XYZ file of C-alpha atoms in Angstrom:
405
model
C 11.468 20.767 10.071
C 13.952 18.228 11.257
C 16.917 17.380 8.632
C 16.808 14.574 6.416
C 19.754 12.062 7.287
C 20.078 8.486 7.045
C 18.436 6.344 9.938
C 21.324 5.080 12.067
C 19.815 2.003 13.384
C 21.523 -0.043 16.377
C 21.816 -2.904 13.874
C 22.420 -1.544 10.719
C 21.580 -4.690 7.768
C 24.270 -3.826 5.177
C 23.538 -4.815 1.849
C 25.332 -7.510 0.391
C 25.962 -9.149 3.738
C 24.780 -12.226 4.874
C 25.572 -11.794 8.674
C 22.220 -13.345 10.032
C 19.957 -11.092 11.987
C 20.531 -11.507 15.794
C 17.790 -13.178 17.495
C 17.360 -9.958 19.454
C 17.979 -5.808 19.100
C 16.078 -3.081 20.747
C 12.806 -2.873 20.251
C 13.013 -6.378 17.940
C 11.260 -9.802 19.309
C 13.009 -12.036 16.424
C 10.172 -14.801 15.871
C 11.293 -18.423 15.635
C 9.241 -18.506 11.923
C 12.167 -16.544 10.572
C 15.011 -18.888 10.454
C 15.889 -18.317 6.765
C 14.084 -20.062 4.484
C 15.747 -20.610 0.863
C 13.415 -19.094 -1.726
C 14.854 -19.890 -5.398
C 13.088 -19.119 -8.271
C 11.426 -21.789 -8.605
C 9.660 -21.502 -4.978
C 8.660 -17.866 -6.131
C 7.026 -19.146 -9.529
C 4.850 -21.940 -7.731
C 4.239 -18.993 -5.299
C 2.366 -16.913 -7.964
C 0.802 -19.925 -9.716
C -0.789 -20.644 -6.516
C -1.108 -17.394 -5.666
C -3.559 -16.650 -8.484
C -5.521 -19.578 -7.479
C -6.378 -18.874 -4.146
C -7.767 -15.052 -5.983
C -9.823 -16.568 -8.904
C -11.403 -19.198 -5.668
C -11.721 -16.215 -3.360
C -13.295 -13.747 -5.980
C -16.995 -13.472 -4.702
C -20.209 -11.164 -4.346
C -22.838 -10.639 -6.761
C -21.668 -11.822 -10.557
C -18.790 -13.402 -8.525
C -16.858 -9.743 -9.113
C -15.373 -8.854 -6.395
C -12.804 -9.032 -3.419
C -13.947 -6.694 -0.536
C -11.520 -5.927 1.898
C -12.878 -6.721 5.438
C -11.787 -4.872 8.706
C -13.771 -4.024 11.775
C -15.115 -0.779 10.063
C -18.508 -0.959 8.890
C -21.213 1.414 7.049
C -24.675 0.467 8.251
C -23.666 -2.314 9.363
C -21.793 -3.460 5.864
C -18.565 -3.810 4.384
C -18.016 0.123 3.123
C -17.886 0.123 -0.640
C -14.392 1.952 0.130
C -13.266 -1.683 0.579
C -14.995 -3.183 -1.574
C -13.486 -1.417 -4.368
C -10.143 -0.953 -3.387
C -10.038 -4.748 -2.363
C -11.245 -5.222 -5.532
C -8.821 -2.983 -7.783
C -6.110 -4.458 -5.718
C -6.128 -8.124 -6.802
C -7.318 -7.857 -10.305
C -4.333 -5.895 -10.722
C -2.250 -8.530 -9.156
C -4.006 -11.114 -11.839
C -2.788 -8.417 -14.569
C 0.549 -8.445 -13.570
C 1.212 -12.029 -12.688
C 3.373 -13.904 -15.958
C 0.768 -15.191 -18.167
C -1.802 -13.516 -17.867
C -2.599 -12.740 -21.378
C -2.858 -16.516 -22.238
C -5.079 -17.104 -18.762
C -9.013 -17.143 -19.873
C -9.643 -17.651 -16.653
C -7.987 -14.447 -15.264
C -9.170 -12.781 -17.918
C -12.723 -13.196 -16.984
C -12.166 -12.561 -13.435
C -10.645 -9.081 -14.171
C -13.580 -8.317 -16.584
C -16.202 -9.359 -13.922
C -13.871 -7.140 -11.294
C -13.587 -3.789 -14.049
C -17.513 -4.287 -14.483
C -17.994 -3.906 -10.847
C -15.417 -0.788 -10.007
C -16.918 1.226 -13.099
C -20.518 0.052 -11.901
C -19.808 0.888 -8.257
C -19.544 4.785 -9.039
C -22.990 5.659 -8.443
C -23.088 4.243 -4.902
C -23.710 7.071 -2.310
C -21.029 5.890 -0.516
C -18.209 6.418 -2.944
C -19.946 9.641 -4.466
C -17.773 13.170 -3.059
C -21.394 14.922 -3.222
C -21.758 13.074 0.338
C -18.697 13.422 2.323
C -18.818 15.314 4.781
C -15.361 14.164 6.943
C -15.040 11.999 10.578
C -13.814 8.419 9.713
C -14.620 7.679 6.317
C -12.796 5.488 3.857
C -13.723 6.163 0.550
C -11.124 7.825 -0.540
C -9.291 4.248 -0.437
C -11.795 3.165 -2.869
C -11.051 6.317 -5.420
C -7.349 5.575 -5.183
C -6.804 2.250 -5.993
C -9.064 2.450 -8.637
C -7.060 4.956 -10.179
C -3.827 3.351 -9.354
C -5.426 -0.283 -11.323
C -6.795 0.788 -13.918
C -4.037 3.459 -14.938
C -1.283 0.698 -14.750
C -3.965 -1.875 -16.122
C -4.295 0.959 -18.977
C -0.294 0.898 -19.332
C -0.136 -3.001 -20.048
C -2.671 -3.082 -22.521
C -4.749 -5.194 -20.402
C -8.582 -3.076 -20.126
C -10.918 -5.267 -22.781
C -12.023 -3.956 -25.271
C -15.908 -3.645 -24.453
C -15.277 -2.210 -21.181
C -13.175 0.299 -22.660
C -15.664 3.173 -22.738
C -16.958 2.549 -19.158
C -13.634 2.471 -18.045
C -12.676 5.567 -18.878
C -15.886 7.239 -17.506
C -15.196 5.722 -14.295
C -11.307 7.133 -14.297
C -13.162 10.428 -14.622
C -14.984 10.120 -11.285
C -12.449 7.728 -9.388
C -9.749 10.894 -10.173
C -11.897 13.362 -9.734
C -12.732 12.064 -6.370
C -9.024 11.789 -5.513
C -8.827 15.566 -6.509
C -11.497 16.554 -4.910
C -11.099 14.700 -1.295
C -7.476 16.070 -0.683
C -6.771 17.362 2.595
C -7.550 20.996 2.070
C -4.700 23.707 2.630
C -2.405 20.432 4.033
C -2.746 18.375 0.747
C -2.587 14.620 0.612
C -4.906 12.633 1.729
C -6.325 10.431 5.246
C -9.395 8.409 6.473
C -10.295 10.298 9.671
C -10.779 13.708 9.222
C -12.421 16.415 11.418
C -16.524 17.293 10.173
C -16.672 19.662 6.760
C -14.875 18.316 3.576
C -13.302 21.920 3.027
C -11.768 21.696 6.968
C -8.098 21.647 7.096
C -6.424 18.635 8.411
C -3.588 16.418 9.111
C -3.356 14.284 6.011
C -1.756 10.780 6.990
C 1.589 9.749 5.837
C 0.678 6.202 4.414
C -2.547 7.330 2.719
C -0.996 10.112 0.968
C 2.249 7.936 -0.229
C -0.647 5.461 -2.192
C -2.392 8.324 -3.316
C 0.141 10.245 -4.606
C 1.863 6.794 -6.553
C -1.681 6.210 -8.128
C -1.444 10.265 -9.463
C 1.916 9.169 -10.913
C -0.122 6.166 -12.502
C -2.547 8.131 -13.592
C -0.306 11.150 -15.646
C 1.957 8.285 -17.005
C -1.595 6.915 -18.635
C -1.783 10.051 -19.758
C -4.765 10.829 -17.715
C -5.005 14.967 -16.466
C -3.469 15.087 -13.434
C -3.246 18.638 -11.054
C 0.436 19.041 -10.240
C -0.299 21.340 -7.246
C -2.456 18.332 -5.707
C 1.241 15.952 -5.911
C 3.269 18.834 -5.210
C 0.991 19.747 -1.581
C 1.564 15.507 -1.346
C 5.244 15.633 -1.566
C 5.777 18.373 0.212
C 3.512 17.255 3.276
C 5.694 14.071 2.788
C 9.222 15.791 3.303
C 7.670 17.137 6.542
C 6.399 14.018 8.085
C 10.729 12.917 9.289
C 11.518 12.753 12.815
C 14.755 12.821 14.046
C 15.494 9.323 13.895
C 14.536 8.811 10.542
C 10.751 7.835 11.687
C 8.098 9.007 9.510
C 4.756 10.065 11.746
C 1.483 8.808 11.379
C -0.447 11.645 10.746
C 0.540 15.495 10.158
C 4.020 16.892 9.977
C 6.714 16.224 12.870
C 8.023 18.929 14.513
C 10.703 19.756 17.124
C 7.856 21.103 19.202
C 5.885 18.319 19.036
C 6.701 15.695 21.965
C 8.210 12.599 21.215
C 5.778 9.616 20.949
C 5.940 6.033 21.431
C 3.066 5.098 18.096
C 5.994 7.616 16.702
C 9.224 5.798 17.200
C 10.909 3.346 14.230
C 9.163 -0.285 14.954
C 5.940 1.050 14.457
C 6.782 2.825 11.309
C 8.360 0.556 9.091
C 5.784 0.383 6.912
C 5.041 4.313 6.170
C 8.628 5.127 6.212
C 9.113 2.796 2.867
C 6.091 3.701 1.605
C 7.156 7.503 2.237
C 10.639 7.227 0.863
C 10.001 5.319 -2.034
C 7.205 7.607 -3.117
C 9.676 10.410 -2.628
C 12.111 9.308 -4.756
C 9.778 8.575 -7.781
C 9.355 11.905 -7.780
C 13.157 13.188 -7.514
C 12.417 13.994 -3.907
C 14.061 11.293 -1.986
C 17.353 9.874 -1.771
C 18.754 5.834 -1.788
C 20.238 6.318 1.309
C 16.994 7.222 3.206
C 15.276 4.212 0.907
C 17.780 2.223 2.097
C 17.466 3.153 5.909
C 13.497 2.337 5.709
C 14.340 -1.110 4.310
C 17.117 -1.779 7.154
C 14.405 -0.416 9.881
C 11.746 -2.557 7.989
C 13.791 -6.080 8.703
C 15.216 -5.432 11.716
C 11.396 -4.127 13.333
C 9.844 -7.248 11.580
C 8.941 -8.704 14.763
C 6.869 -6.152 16.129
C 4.346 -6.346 12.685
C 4.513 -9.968 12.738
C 3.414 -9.581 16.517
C 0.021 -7.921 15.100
C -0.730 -9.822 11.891
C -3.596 -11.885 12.067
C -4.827 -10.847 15.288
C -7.821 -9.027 16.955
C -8.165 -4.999 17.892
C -6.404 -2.441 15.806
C -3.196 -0.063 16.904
C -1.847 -1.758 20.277
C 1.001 -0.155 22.363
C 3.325 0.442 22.539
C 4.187 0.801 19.280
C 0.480 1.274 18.143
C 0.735 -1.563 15.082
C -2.610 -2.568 13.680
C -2.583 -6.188 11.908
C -3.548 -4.295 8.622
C 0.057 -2.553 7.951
C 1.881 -5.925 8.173
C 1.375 -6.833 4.027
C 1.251 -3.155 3.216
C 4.518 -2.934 5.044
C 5.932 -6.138 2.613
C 4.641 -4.265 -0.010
C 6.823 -0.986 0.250
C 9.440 -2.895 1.428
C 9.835 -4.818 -1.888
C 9.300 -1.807 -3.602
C 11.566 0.598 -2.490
C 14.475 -2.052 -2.664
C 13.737 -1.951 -6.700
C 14.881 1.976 -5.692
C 18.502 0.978 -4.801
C 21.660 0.169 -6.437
C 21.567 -2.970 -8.759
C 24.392 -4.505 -6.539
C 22.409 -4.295 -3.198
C 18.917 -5.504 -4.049
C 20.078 -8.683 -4.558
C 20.570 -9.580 -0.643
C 17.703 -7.263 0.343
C 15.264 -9.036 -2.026
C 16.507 -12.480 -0.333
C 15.796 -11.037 3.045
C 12.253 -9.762 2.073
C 11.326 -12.444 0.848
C 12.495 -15.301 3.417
C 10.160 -12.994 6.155
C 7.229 -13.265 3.632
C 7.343 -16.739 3.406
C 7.468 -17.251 6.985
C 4.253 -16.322 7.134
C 2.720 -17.633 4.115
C -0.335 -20.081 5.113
C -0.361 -24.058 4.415
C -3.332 -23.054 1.469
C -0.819 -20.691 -0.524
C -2.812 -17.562 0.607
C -1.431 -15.041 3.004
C -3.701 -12.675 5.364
C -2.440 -10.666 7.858
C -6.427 -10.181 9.440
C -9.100 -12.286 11.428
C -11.009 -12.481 8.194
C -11.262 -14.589 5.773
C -12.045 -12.899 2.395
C -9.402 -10.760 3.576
C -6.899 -13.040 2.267
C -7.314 -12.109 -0.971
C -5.820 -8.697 -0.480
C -3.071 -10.170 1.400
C -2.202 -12.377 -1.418
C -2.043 -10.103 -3.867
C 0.062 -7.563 -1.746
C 2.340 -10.698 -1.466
C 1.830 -11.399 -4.849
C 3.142 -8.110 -6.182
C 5.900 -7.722 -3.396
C 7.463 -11.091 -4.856
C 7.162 -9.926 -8.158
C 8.947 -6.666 -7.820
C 11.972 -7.486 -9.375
C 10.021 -8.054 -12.640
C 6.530 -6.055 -12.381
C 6.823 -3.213 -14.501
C 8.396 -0.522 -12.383
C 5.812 2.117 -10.621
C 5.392 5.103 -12.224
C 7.933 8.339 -11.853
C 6.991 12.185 -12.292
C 9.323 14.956 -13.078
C 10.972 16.911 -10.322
C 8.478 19.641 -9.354
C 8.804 23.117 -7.853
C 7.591 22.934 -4.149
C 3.701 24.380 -4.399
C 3.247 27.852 -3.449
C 2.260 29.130 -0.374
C -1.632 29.826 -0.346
């Protein structure tokens, strides 16, 4: 296993400094959208209001409940239910957490409709763990942000009070699931795996950073959680650091494993704040590693913004698919909540100028092809703005490293 240092990056963004970023570094194409952009508080605030607009217009399906996410992956020919509720968790959350909500009937309603459907969506054969059976499946996306919304939406107070009882029968299934579709021997979690759901895999470094935060959720609820399935999580996570600070795709890097280009820094922005900030909620990680994924994240912002909104899925060289560009923004913003008060000031400013840069003339951001999808993308944008304020993601007690089997 390779040593955990600190990223040292060709440009290294210091915090606090406002040097701008050179139009070009290796590996960086600097887009002409990213001239800053000032983004006061003010900009932010009509951000959100809007923000929530374009979700309550974009909210759709039967009963008007839902907000499927839409890639090119399809289950007889249909959105996978995967999506559909993990779209769905995703931006009623975002409604939950925007300011206001609790005087918002309007929000209000479209979060009920959106609860009704995730606790009614557990008896679809494609969600149900009675029928995996491994290869590319993404279910398990489904299971985890349903746990991850309704434990935080549990936290604020915010599940009404008829749907209280169905809620928490669907936690039992949605966690359950999570439980019960971890990697086995590997632990965490990923999409593709080989045939058998008892076959050992490699579990995939962004997957298993969102599942593991929506276990935190979950125990801070109060829900039963396994601490051997987060410690196998974390511990697969510690392994998954190259030598420059990279964090792989899938399974653990290793000095005997050959350097890759889909391996290298610009293409793994995303997973390495998502890795590190996961880490450290659970006394694993350290700011200086945080820090180095944020500094990789802005200075490799080019090569995402290359992929969002376009066709096809991981490109070379750097392998980016369109779908890690607001999942990227996302970790970003949160790990920077992870540093020291006096830094996250400048970061937050940088973050946040690139995000705007891409926001669309409607309000909405979407970094696919698809339409609907740009309801996930706002509420990924959404909740990366509102970082700062949202209340902070959930943090678990330093663990013992799980026992060898």
């Amino acid at each position: 296993m390779f040593m955990r240092t600190p990223m040292l990056l060709s440009m290294v963004l210091l915090a606090g400094c406002s040097t701008v970023v050179p139009p070009v570094s290796p590996g960086l194409f600097q887009p002409d959208s990213a001239v800053p952009i000032k983004i006061d508080a003010d900009a932010k605030a009509q951000a959100i209001t809007k923000g929530i607009a374009v979700l309550l217009k974009l909210q759709q399906g039967n009963d008007n409940a839902e907000w499927p996410y839409e890639g090119v992956y399809r289950v007889h020919g249909k959105i996978p239910w995967g999506y559909r509720v993990g779209g769905t968790a995703i931006c009623a959350l975002a409604l939950v957490e925007a300011p206001g909500y609790g005087e918002d009937a309007d929000r209000q309603a479209a979060v009920h409709r959106a609860l009704k459907f995730i606790c009614g969506s557990r008896g679809e054969e494609d969600l149900l763990v009675t029928t995996y059976d491994g290869e590319y499946d993404v279910r398990s996306w489904g299971h985890i942000e349903a746990v991850g919304a309704i434990a935080r939406m549990k936290q604020l107070d915010a599940i009404p009070q008829d749907l209280r009882e169905d809620v928490e029968a669907a936690m039992v299934f949605y966690l359950d699931a999570v439980h019960t579709l971890e990697t086995p021997k590997n632990g965490g979690w990923n999409y593709s795996r080989p045939p058998g759901k008892d076959t050992p895999a490699p579990p995939s470094s962004f997957m298993t950073s969102r599942g593991a935060q929506a276990l935190f959720e979950a125990a801070q609820a109060g829900y039963a959680v396994d601490a051997g399935t987060i410690a196998r999580a974390l511990d697969f996570l510690e392994g998954t650091h190259t030598a420059s600070g990279a964090v792989v795709y899938s399974g653990s890097a290793s000095p005997k494993r050959p350097d890759r280009e889909s391996d290298a820094v610009p293409g793994a922005v995303g997973r390495m704040c998502a890795t590190e900030a996961t880490l450290l909620l659970a006394g694993r990680g350290s700011a200086a590693a945080a820090r180095a994924s944020v500094d990789a994240f802005i200075v490799h912002w080019g090569w995402l913004n290359q992929r969002r909104a376009k066709t096809g899925t991981h490109i070379k060289p750097y392998m980016v698919a369109p779908y890690y560009f607001m999942f990227a923004h996302y970790y970003a913003a949160e790990a920077v909540e992870m540093l020291p008060k006096s830094e996250r000031g400048e970061y937050r400013r940088r973050i946040n100028e690139l995000l705007f840069s891409v926001r669309q003339e409607d309000g909405s951001w979407n970094d696919r092809v698809f339409e609907r999808s740009g309801a996930y993308g706002t509420a990924m944008a959404m909740m990366a703005i509102m970082a700062p304020d949202r209340r902070p993601p959930a943090r678990i007690a330093p663990e013992n490293k799980a026992a060898p089997e």
